[in-house]
Short mmCIF file of C-alpha atoms in Angstrom, two decimals:
data_model
loop_
_atom_site.label_atom_id
_atom_site.label_comp_id
_atom_site.label_asym_id
_atom_site.label_seq_id
_atom_site.Cartn_x
_atom_site.Cartn_y
_atom_site.Cartn_z
CA MET A 1 -2.17 77.04 105.89
CA VAL A 2 -0.52 79.95 107.59
CA GLN A 3 -0.43 83.30 105.95
CA ILE A 4 1.32 86.56 106.86
CA LYS A 5 0.43 89.76 105.11
CA HIS A 6 2.18 92.99 105.05
CA LEU A 7 4.19 92.58 108.15
CA THR A 8 6.35 95.41 109.43
CA ILE A 9 8.44 95.14 112.78
CA THR A 10 10.14 98.00 114.37
CA HIS A 11 12.42 97.94 117.29
CA ARG A 12 11.08 100.26 120.06
CA LYS A 13 14.54 101.13 121.42
CA ASP A 14 16.29 102.56 118.42
CA LEU A 15 13.25 102.70 115.95
CA ARG A 16 15.09 100.34 113.52
CA VAL A 17 12.89 98.58 111.03
CA ILE A 18 13.97 94.88 111.14
CA LEU A 19 11.18 93.74 108.57
CA ARG A 20 9.25 95.60 106.16
CA ASP A 21 6.16 94.54 104.27
CA PHE A 22 6.81 90.91 104.83
CA ASN A 23 4.43 88.53 102.96
CA CYS A 24 4.62 84.76 103.16
CA VAL A 25 2.29 81.62 102.70
CA LEU A 26 3.20 78.23 104.46
CA ASN A 27 1.44 75.14 103.48
CA ASN A 28 1.50 71.60 104.67
CA GLY A 29 4.63 69.92 103.90
CA ASP A 30 6.61 73.10 103.86
CA LYS A 31 9.95 72.75 105.78
CA ALA A 32 10.97 76.33 105.99
CA VAL A 33 14.30 77.46 107.42
CA MET A 34 14.86 80.99 108.51
CA ILE A 35 18.30 82.33 108.07
CA GLY A 36 20.23 85.65 108.54
CA GLU A 37 22.98 87.07 110.75
CA GLU A 38 22.38 87.66 114.40
CA GLY A 39 20.14 90.69 115.35
CA ASP A 40 18.38 90.39 111.86
CA GLY A 41 15.05 89.50 113.52
CA LYS A 42 14.64 85.78 112.99
CA SER A 43 13.66 85.00 116.56
CA THR A 44 11.46 87.97 116.77
CA LEU A 45 9.60 86.94 113.55
CA LEU A 46 9.28 83.39 114.86
CA LYS A 47 7.76 84.62 118.13
CA TRP A 48 5.37 86.97 116.31
CA ILE A 49 4.06 84.07 114.29
CA GLY A 50 3.76 82.17 117.56
CA SER A 51 1.86 85.03 119.29
CA PRO A 52 2.16 88.80 118.39
CA GLU A 53 2.09 89.85 122.13
CA TRP A 54 5.39 87.92 122.86
CA ILE A 55 7.21 90.76 121.16
CA ASP A 56 5.17 93.79 122.53
CA GLY A 57 7.82 94.58 125.16
CA TYR A 58 10.60 95.43 122.65
CA CYS A 59 8.97 95.74 119.23
CA GLU A 60 6.00 97.24 117.45
CA ALA A 61 4.41 95.08 114.79
CA GLU A 62 1.88 96.05 111.96
CA GLY A 63 0.48 93.17 109.70
CA GLU A 64 -1.84 90.28 109.67
CA ARG A 65 -1.47 86.74 110.72
CA ILE A 66 -4.04 84.24 109.35
CA LEU A 67 -3.85 80.76 110.87
CA ASN A 68 -6.86 79.18 109.16
CA GLY A 69 -7.52 77.08 112.23
CA ALA A 70 -3.90 75.67 112.56
CA ARG A 71 -2.58 74.79 116.04
CA LEU A 72 0.92 76.19 116.79
CA GLY A 73 3.68 74.54 118.74
CA TYR A 74 6.51 76.75 119.67
CA LEU A 75 10.07 75.73 120.85
CA PRO A 76 11.94 78.78 122.33
CA GLN A 77 15.66 79.22 121.69
CA GLU A 78 16.42 78.53 125.45
CA LEU A 79 14.56 76.89 128.28
CA SER A 80 13.58 79.66 130.74
CA ALA A 81 14.97 79.63 134.37
CA ALA A 82 11.53 78.98 135.67
CA GLU A 83 10.95 75.84 133.45
CA GLY A 84 14.63 74.70 134.08
CA ALA A 85 13.93 74.56 137.84
CA LYS A 86 10.99 72.09 137.41
CA SER A 87 11.40 68.32 137.53
CA ILE A 88 10.68 66.45 134.28
CA CYS A 89 7.56 65.11 136.02
CA GLU A 90 6.39 68.55 136.76
CA PHE A 91 7.24 69.79 133.45
CA PHE A 92 4.82 67.36 131.73
CA ALA A 93 2.32 67.07 134.51
CA GLU A 94 1.57 70.95 134.12
CA GLN A 95 0.60 70.51 130.44
CA GLU A 96 -3.23 69.96 130.40
CA SER A 97 -3.11 67.55 127.37
CA PHE A 98 -0.76 65.32 129.35
CA ALA A 99 -3.65 63.92 131.45
CA ASP A 100 -5.74 63.19 128.36
CA LYS A 101 -3.03 60.74 126.91
CA THR A 102 -3.39 56.99 127.56
CA PRO A 103 -0.33 55.12 128.90
CA ARG A 104 -0.04 53.38 125.55
CA GLU A 105 -0.05 56.87 123.64
CA LEU A 106 2.50 58.30 125.99
CA SER A 107 4.76 55.00 125.64
CA ARG A 108 4.48 55.25 121.83
CA LEU A 109 5.49 58.87 121.78
CA ALA A 110 8.43 58.24 124.07
CA ARG A 111 9.72 55.36 121.82
CA GLU A 112 9.56 57.57 118.85
CA PHE A 113 11.68 60.08 120.62
CA GLN A 114 14.07 57.25 121.66
CA LEU A 115 13.27 57.98 125.45
CA PRO A 116 12.44 55.34 128.13
CA ALA A 117 8.61 54.87 128.67
CA ASP A 118 8.92 56.33 132.19
CA PHE A 119 10.80 59.38 131.16
CA TYR A 120 7.71 61.58 131.87
CA TYR A 121 7.88 60.78 135.65
CA ASP A 122 11.63 61.39 136.12
CA GLY A 123 12.46 63.43 139.14
CA ARG A 124 15.60 65.10 137.59
CA ARG A 125 15.41 68.88 137.09
CA MET A 126 15.03 70.12 133.62
CA ASP A 127 18.12 72.21 133.65
CA THR A 128 20.31 69.12 134.53
CA LEU A 129 19.42 67.36 131.25
CA SER A 130 21.83 67.06 128.41
CA GLY A 131 21.24 69.39 125.35
CA GLY A 132 19.68 66.52 123.46
CA GLU A 133 17.46 65.37 126.32
CA LYS A 134 16.17 69.01 126.78
CA VAL A 135 15.28 69.39 123.13
CA LYS A 136 13.54 66.07 123.08
CA ALA A 137 11.50 66.83 126.29
CA GLN A 138 10.40 70.26 125.04
CA ILE A 139 9.30 68.97 121.63
CA LEU A 140 7.53 65.97 123.28
CA ARG A 141 5.54 68.24 125.39
CA LEU A 142 4.56 70.23 122.29
CA LEU A 143 3.34 67.19 120.49
CA LEU A 144 0.93 66.39 123.39
CA ASP A 145 -1.31 69.22 122.14
CA GLU A 146 -1.28 67.80 118.55
CA PRO A 147 -0.09 71.06 116.75
CA ASP A 148 -0.23 71.49 112.98
CA VAL A 149 2.64 73.88 112.82
CA LEU A 150 6.10 73.46 114.55
CA LEU A 151 8.02 76.80 115.24
CA LEU A 152 11.50 75.72 116.33
CA ASP A 153 14.00 78.32 117.41
CA GLU A 154 17.56 76.76 117.01
CA PRO A 155 16.64 73.27 118.03
CA SER A 156 19.94 72.07 116.73
CA ASN A 157 22.04 74.07 119.21
CA ASP A 158 24.03 71.96 121.81
CA ILE A 159 22.74 68.57 120.63
CA ASP A 160 25.01 65.59 119.69
CA VAL A 161 25.20 64.10 116.12
CA GLU A 162 22.79 61.27 117.06
CA THR A 163 20.07 63.80 118.28
CA LEU A 164 20.64 65.91 115.12
CA GLU A 165 19.97 62.85 112.98
CA TRP A 166 16.73 62.15 114.98
CA LEU A 167 15.75 65.85 114.50
CA GLU A 168 16.34 65.62 110.78
CA ARG A 169 13.91 62.53 110.65
CA LEU A 170 11.33 64.43 112.84
CA ILE A 171 11.31 67.43 110.41
CA LEU A 172 11.35 65.34 107.34
CA GLU A 173 8.50 63.26 108.43
CA TRP A 174 6.19 65.97 109.93
CA PRO A 175 3.10 66.16 107.76
CA GLY A 176 2.22 69.73 108.67
CA ILE A 177 4.32 72.75 108.55
CA VAL A 178 7.83 73.21 110.16
CA LEU A 179 9.37 76.75 110.40
CA PHE A 180 12.75 76.59 112.04
CA ILE A 181 15.93 78.59 112.78
CA SER A 182 19.26 76.72 112.78
CA HIS A 183 22.90 77.16 112.39
CA ASP A 184 23.50 73.59 111.41
CA GLU A 185 24.17 73.57 107.65
CA THR A 186 23.91 69.74 107.30
CA LEU A 187 20.55 69.73 109.01
CA ILE A 188 19.26 72.74 106.70
CA GLU A 189 20.70 71.04 103.61
CA ARG A 190 18.86 67.76 104.33
CA THR A 191 15.55 69.05 105.47
CA ALA A 192 14.52 72.44 104.24
CA ASN A 193 12.52 72.88 101.04
CA MET A 194 11.87 76.49 101.54
CA VAL A 195 14.16 79.47 102.69
CA ILE A 196 13.25 82.67 104.34
CA HIS A 197 16.23 84.99 104.40
CA LEU A 198 16.31 88.15 106.56
CA GLU A 199 19.17 90.64 106.07
CA GLN A 200 20.27 94.00 107.39
CA VAL A 201 22.37 95.95 104.84
CA ARG A 202 23.96 99.27 104.40
CA ARG A 203 25.37 99.12 107.95
CA LYS A 204 22.09 97.81 109.31
CA THR A 205 20.05 100.85 108.12
CA GLU A 206 18.11 98.89 105.51
CA CYS A 207 16.15 95.61 105.83
CA ARG A 208 15.76 93.19 103.21
CA HIS A 209 14.02 89.76 102.93
CA THR A 210 13.77 86.87 100.46
CA VAL A 211 11.15 84.10 100.40
CA ALA A 212 12.33 81.25 98.18
CA HIS A 213 10.43 77.94 97.63
CA VAL A 214 13.43 76.01 96.87
CA PRO A 215 15.90 73.76 98.89
CA TYR A 216 18.69 75.57 100.76
CA LEU A 217 21.72 74.56 98.35
CA THR A 218 19.57 75.70 95.33
CA TYR A 219 18.73 78.97 97.04
CA LYS A 220 22.44 79.32 97.84
CA ALA A 221 23.58 78.61 94.40
CA GLU A 222 20.99 80.87 92.75
CA ARG A 223 21.75 83.73 94.96
CA GLU A 224 25.53 83.46 94.25
CA ALA A 225 24.75 83.28 90.47
CA ARG A 226 22.40 86.25 90.72
CA PHE A 227 25.02 88.27 92.68
CA ALA A 228 27.77 87.31 90.23
CA LYS A 229 25.54 88.44 87.36
CA GLN A 230 24.58 91.61 89.03
CA ALA A 231 28.29 92.29 89.81
CA GLN A 232 29.20 91.75 86.19
CA GLN A 233 26.53 94.01 85.02
CA ALA A 234 27.36 96.69 87.52
CA GLU A 235 31.00 96.63 86.52
CA SER A 236 30.03 96.97 82.89
CA ASP A 237 27.70 99.83 83.64
CA ARG A 238 30.63 101.57 85.43
CA ARG A 239 32.91 101.01 82.63
CA GLU A 240 30.57 102.54 80.11
CA LYS A 241 29.92 105.41 82.52
CA ARG A 242 33.69 106.15 82.67
CA LEU A 243 33.89 106.08 79.02
CA ARG A 244 30.77 108.29 78.60
CA ASP A 245 31.88 110.68 81.33
CA GLU A 246 35.39 111.16 79.70
CA LYS A 247 33.78 111.77 76.33
CA TYR A 248 31.35 114.26 77.80
CA ARG A 249 34.38 116.09 79.60
CA ARG A 250 36.15 116.54 76.27
CA ILE A 251 33.06 118.00 74.62
CA TYR A 252 32.30 120.25 77.54
CA GLN A 253 35.93 121.45 77.72
CA SER A 254 35.80 122.05 73.86
CA VAL A 255 32.57 124.13 73.89
CA ASP A 256 33.80 126.03 77.03
CA HIS A 257 37.01 126.88 75.59
CA ALA A 258 35.43 128.04 72.35
CA GLN A 259 33.06 130.34 74.25
CA ARG A 260 35.96 131.85 76.07
CA VAL A 261 38.03 132.67 72.98
CA ILE A 262 35.37 133.69 70.49
CA SER A 263 35.63 137.17 69.23
CA ARG A 264 32.99 139.77 70.23
CA GLN A 265 32.93 140.58 66.57
CA ASP A 266 31.15 137.27 65.80
CA PRO A 267 27.84 137.47 67.71
CA GLY A 268 26.23 134.73 65.55
CA GLY A 269 28.88 132.40 66.48
CA ALA A 270 28.62 133.24 70.24
CA ARG A 271 24.81 132.52 70.05
CA LEU A 272 25.42 129.08 68.38
CA LEU A 273 28.12 128.25 71.04
CA LYS A 274 25.54 129.08 73.83
CA LYS A 275 23.01 126.86 72.42
CA LYS A 276 25.76 124.10 72.25
CA MET A 277 26.54 124.57 75.94
CA HIS A 278 22.87 124.53 76.75
CA ALA A 279 22.64 121.09 74.88
CA VAL A 280 25.76 119.87 76.62
CA LYS A 281 24.38 120.77 80.07
CA SER A 282 21.07 119.11 79.11
CA LEU A 283 23.08 116.11 78.19
CA GLU A 284 24.68 116.13 81.77
CA ARG A 285 21.15 116.19 83.40
CA ARG A 286 20.15 113.30 81.22
CA PHE A 287 23.28 111.36 82.23
CA ALA A 288 22.44 112.14 86.03
CA ARG A 289 19.06 110.40 85.55
CA GLU A 290 20.64 107.48 83.78
CA ASP A 291 23.19 107.09 86.59
CA GLU A 292 20.31 106.76 89.09
CA GLN A 293 19.21 103.71 87.28
CA MET A 294 22.65 102.19 86.92
CA THR A 295 22.91 98.66 88.16
CA ARG A 296 24.16 98.56 91.81
CA MET A 297 26.91 96.35 93.04
CA PRO A 298 25.32 93.56 94.94
CA GLU A 299 25.30 94.11 98.61
CA GLU A 300 25.61 90.98 100.66
CA GLU A 301 25.42 90.84 104.34
CA THR A 302 28.82 89.07 104.95
CA ALA A 303 29.37 88.74 108.73
CA ILE A 304 33.14 87.74 109.06
CA TYR A 305 36.29 88.45 107.26
CA PHE A 306 39.54 88.67 108.98
CA ARG A 307 42.49 86.47 109.37
CA LEU A 308 43.24 84.08 112.30
CA GLY A 309 46.92 83.96 112.99
CA GLU A 310 49.93 85.22 111.08
CA LYS A 311 52.60 83.02 109.49
CA ASP A 312 54.69 83.09 112.68
CA ALA A 313 51.66 81.33 114.42
CA GLU A 314 52.81 78.03 112.83
CA VAL A 315 53.93 75.45 115.33
CA PRO A 316 56.91 73.20 114.31
CA ALA A 317 55.88 69.84 113.07
CA GLY A 318 57.81 67.97 115.68
CA LYS A 319 56.68 70.04 118.67
CA THR A 320 54.46 68.36 121.19
CA VAL A 321 51.55 70.87 121.77
CA LEU A 322 49.86 68.60 124.24
CA GLU A 323 50.54 65.26 125.96
CA TYR A 324 47.51 64.65 128.41
CA SER A 325 46.62 61.47 130.27
CA LEU A 326 43.94 61.03 132.99
CA ASN A 327 42.97 57.89 134.74
CA ARG A 328 39.41 59.16 135.51
CA LEU A 329 37.38 62.18 134.55
CA ASP A 330 34.60 63.01 136.91
CA THR A 331 31.84 65.59 136.77
CA PRO A 332 32.81 69.11 138.23
CA ASP A 333 30.93 68.26 141.52
CA GLY A 334 32.66 64.76 141.55
CA ALA A 335 29.31 63.03 141.78
CA ARG A 336 29.72 60.73 138.67
CA THR A 337 32.71 59.42 136.62
CA LEU A 338 32.27 60.39 132.90
CA ALA A 339 35.16 58.53 131.29
CA ARG A 340 38.37 56.56 132.22
CA ASP A 341 41.80 56.08 130.62
CA ILE A 342 41.89 59.31 128.64
CA PHE A 343 45.08 59.87 126.62
CA LEU A 344 45.61 62.68 124.05
CA ARG A 345 48.69 63.84 122.19
CA VAL A 346 48.77 66.69 119.76
CA ARG A 347 51.74 67.63 117.77
CA GLY A 348 52.58 70.60 115.39
CA SER A 349 49.88 72.46 113.59
CA GLU A 350 47.30 69.53 113.97
CA LYS A 351 43.60 70.34 113.94
CA LEU A 352 41.74 67.93 116.25
CA CYS A 353 38.15 67.54 117.18
CA ILE A 354 36.56 65.72 120.05
CA THR A 355 32.85 64.65 119.48
CA GLY A 356 30.51 62.33 121.37
CA LYS A 357 27.09 62.13 123.00
CA ASN A 358 25.75 64.98 125.03
CA GLY A 359 26.74 64.82 128.68
CA CYS A 360 29.85 62.38 128.10
CA GLY A 361 32.28 65.03 129.36
CA LYS A 362 33.77 66.74 126.35
CA THR A 363 33.44 70.16 127.62
CA THR A 364 34.75 69.23 131.08
CA LEU A 365 37.77 67.69 129.51
CA LEU A 366 38.46 70.73 127.23
CA ARG A 367 38.23 73.05 130.10
CA ARG A 368 40.86 71.00 131.96
CA ILE A 369 43.06 71.11 128.90
CA ALA A 370 42.67 74.70 128.51
CA GLU A 371 43.65 75.40 132.05
CA GLN A 372 46.96 73.65 131.50
CA LEU A 373 47.70 75.09 128.00
CA LEU A 374 46.82 78.67 129.02
CA LYS A 375 49.61 78.65 131.68
CA ARG A 376 52.19 77.58 129.26
CA THR A 377 54.89 80.07 128.13
CA ASP A 378 56.38 78.01 125.20
CA ILE A 379 52.95 78.47 123.17
CA ARG A 380 50.46 81.32 122.88
CA ALA A 381 47.06 79.66 123.59
CA GLU A 382 43.59 81.30 123.41
CA TYR A 383 40.29 79.65 124.60
CA MET A 384 36.80 79.94 123.47
CA PRO A 385 34.44 78.41 125.87
CA GLN A 386 30.95 77.01 125.05
CA ASN A 387 29.67 79.57 127.51
CA TYR A 388 31.18 82.76 126.18
CA GLU A 389 30.53 84.55 129.66
CA GLU A 390 33.42 82.44 131.14
CA MET A 391 35.76 84.74 129.09
CA LEU A 392 33.97 87.88 128.34
CA GLU A 393 33.61 90.85 130.74
CA LEU A 394 29.90 91.53 130.18
CA GLU A 395 29.72 95.08 131.58
CA MET A 396 32.55 96.23 129.28
CA THR A 397 32.08 97.39 125.68
CA PRO A 398 33.55 95.35 122.76
CA VAL A 399 36.14 98.13 122.15
CA ASP A 400 37.24 98.27 125.81
CA TYR A 401 37.29 94.46 126.02
CA LEU A 402 39.54 94.12 123.10
CA ASP A 403 41.84 97.10 123.91
CA ARG A 404 45.07 95.98 125.54
CA THR A 405 46.97 99.27 125.55
CA GLY A 406 44.67 102.10 125.72
CA ASP A 407 46.43 103.54 122.65
CA GLN A 408 44.07 105.65 120.47
CA GLU A 409 45.65 104.09 117.22
CA GLU A 410 44.81 100.49 118.58
CA ARG A 411 41.09 101.56 119.48
CA THR A 412 40.75 102.91 116.05
CA ARG A 413 41.99 99.67 114.55
CA ILE A 414 39.63 97.69 116.79
CA ARG A 415 36.73 99.82 115.66
CA THR A 416 37.67 99.14 111.96
CA TYR A 417 37.76 95.37 112.69
CA LEU A 418 34.44 95.54 114.45
CA GLY A 419 32.98 97.54 111.51
CA THR A 420 34.05 94.69 109.12
CA LEU A 421 31.95 92.34 111.39
CA LYS A 422 28.96 94.51 110.89
CA TYR A 423 28.84 96.09 114.34
CA THR A 424 27.18 99.44 114.20
CA ALA A 425 28.75 102.43 116.03
CA ASP A 426 26.11 102.05 118.80
CA GLU A 427 26.83 98.37 119.33
CA MET A 428 30.57 99.07 119.65
CA GLU A 429 29.46 101.16 122.79
CA HIS A 430 26.94 98.76 124.10
CA PRO A 431 27.79 96.55 127.11
CA ILE A 432 28.71 93.07 125.79
CA ALA A 433 25.88 91.62 128.00
CA GLU A 434 23.45 93.22 125.59
CA LEU A 435 24.83 91.53 122.39
CA SER A 436 23.64 88.41 120.75
CA GLY A 437 25.34 85.00 121.09
CA GLY A 438 26.78 85.40 117.45
CA GLN A 439 28.11 88.79 118.31
CA LYS A 440 29.85 87.60 121.53
CA ALA A 441 31.40 84.72 119.50
CA LYS A 442 32.79 87.13 116.97
CA ILE A 443 34.35 89.15 119.84
CA LEU A 444 36.22 86.05 121.02
CA LEU A 445 37.26 85.22 117.43
CA LEU A 446 38.61 88.79 117.02
CA LYS A 447 40.39 88.69 120.39
CA MET A 448 42.02 85.36 119.18
CA SER A 449 43.01 87.12 115.76
CA LEU A 450 44.62 90.09 117.66
CA SER A 451 46.40 88.06 120.19
CA GLY A 452 49.00 86.38 117.97
CA ALA A 453 47.88 83.00 119.42
CA ASN A 454 49.36 79.77 117.76
CA VAL A 455 47.13 77.35 119.60
CA LEU A 456 43.25 77.68 119.67
CA ILE A 457 41.12 75.70 122.11
CA LEU A 458 37.55 75.97 120.84
CA ASP A 459 34.28 74.55 122.37
CA GLU A 460 31.63 74.44 119.74
CA PRO A 461 32.99 77.49 117.69
CA THR A 462 30.32 77.30 114.89
CA ARG A 463 27.32 76.98 117.22
CA ASN A 464 26.12 80.69 117.04
CA LEU A 465 27.02 81.67 113.49
CA SER A 466 24.79 81.75 110.63
CA PRO A 467 24.77 79.13 107.76
CA LEU A 468 26.34 81.93 105.44
CA SER A 469 28.94 82.72 108.02
CA GLY A 470 29.82 79.08 108.82
CA PRO A 471 31.73 78.39 105.58
CA VAL A 472 33.71 81.56 106.16
CA LEU A 473 34.69 80.59 109.60
CA ARG A 474 35.62 77.11 108.49
CA GLN A 475 37.96 78.52 105.89
CA MET A 476 39.59 80.87 108.49
CA LEU A 477 40.21 77.84 110.86
CA ARG A 478 41.45 75.58 108.07
CA ASP A 479 44.00 78.34 107.07
CA PHE A 480 45.03 78.95 110.66
CA PRO A 481 48.75 78.05 110.74
CA GLY A 482 48.81 76.92 114.30
CA ALA A 483 47.14 74.01 116.22
CA ILE A 484 43.44 73.75 117.01
CA LEU A 485 41.92 71.59 119.82
CA SER A 486 38.18 71.63 119.67
CA VAL A 487 34.87 70.13 120.49
CA SER A 488 32.06 70.04 118.12
CA HIS A 489 28.95 68.36 116.72
CA ASP A 490 29.13 70.31 113.50
CA ARG A 491 29.47 67.66 110.78
CA LYS A 492 30.79 70.23 108.11
CA TYR A 493 33.23 71.54 110.67
CA MET A 494 34.60 68.10 111.37
CA ALA A 495 34.91 67.08 107.72
CA GLU A 496 36.40 70.46 106.39
CA VAL A 497 38.70 71.60 109.13
CA CYS A 498 39.78 68.73 111.37
CA GLY A 499 42.40 66.30 110.37
CA ARG A 500 41.67 64.08 113.34
CA VAL A 501 38.25 63.45 115.04
CA LEU A 502 38.00 61.47 118.24
CA ARG A 503 34.79 60.23 119.85
CA MET A 504 34.53 60.58 123.76
CA THR A 505 33.44 57.36 125.33
CA GLU A 506 33.40 56.04 128.84
CA THR A 507 36.54 54.14 128.03
CA GLY A 508 38.52 57.06 126.64
CA LEU A 509 38.97 58.84 123.38
CA LYS A 510 38.49 56.71 120.30
CA ALA A 511 39.54 57.51 116.65
CA ILE A 512 36.74 57.96 114.05
CA GLY A 513 37.47 57.04 110.46
#
């Protein structure tokens, strides 16, 4: 059992409280997913649970962590540069528990991870591995210490469908505690039996958290029902308030008018009216107290709502957006051939997705296609790479990056849009380099919205957006009137947005379904 008591976490930089009086108990068998928008403190909380001193550099924390003898295994969101520079052999050999394992035990673990028995002794650098191989190597090393609790920070990022299904099995079959952060809704729906939801509401001035011991879909349905009921009650309260206030206004005006016109010859009547006015004002004070208890409209931390593309972004059905053929696709350094005999044709407002195993060349292919389409003048194409830094100017602020004219009216409009995306005034003035991955993704999406593009080229568009933002983005992309060419492992995105899904193989692109 792991217990957290009265935890409050405050950012040192801006003194913003990201978690207040948080209490939680995790027991064996709990598969708890932590959800929330970027910047809400998910990774910070996970690090604090792993080791409170890990957040000392940027946060202050007060609270109690009770492990009851549990051994923790922590998977960071990204492999550090130092770890990435090591060979696989060095990565494992430096773990003290590695030397304690017999060859039979190591071989058994490797098989469970669908890796070759000699994987531990591979000379490749860790940072050259595919996304799936990196995740497996890191979790495999964690398991050498035989932890009771797995703390996994976005293990589903950048891994293919096959590895996602392996990760699902690992979480479901783990006998101890799993606390994880993920943006993959399918993974969450299939594994989580507990939800920890962190939120920043009222323009990020108030933190809120929910701990629910129910599966994700149940939590989501109950939350929506609760919000709908609260909104209905709030609207009913406001309707009653309008009727009450109108009745009060008429009474006040009547007594006030009578006071002004009463004759001085009637002191008894004047005293009576004065008492009436006193009672009316007393009623006003009572109403003010009642208003403080009135049901609030529910405040939900929605992260995205704007439109991608206007009606004129529609591409005529017969127009060929892309006809691309390639005899051989090599790695960027030319050291290895990834695929042969690639052919791809896209017409009209088609929405296409390319999927496949990690390292098969999807991103390399999409980058080449983007280079070709961005030069075209008969279409208006925009590209969202997997690595946002390829397109963003990191030293610029979001407003400066999105501003094309320098016109004050446009800058005001950009600020308004960023406000709808829950950027604070301070964040609008921060260099893009200081923003989270999700915030960077939203800048590129907003750029696409403002550009008037009719062709979108998207590499893993949903990878940094929360499970609650994902459905909104999928709806936006589904409603986009132009063409979409994309790469993704997101199973919901492929099912809900894309009319055609192709698998990247060594012998070209193959239709799925």
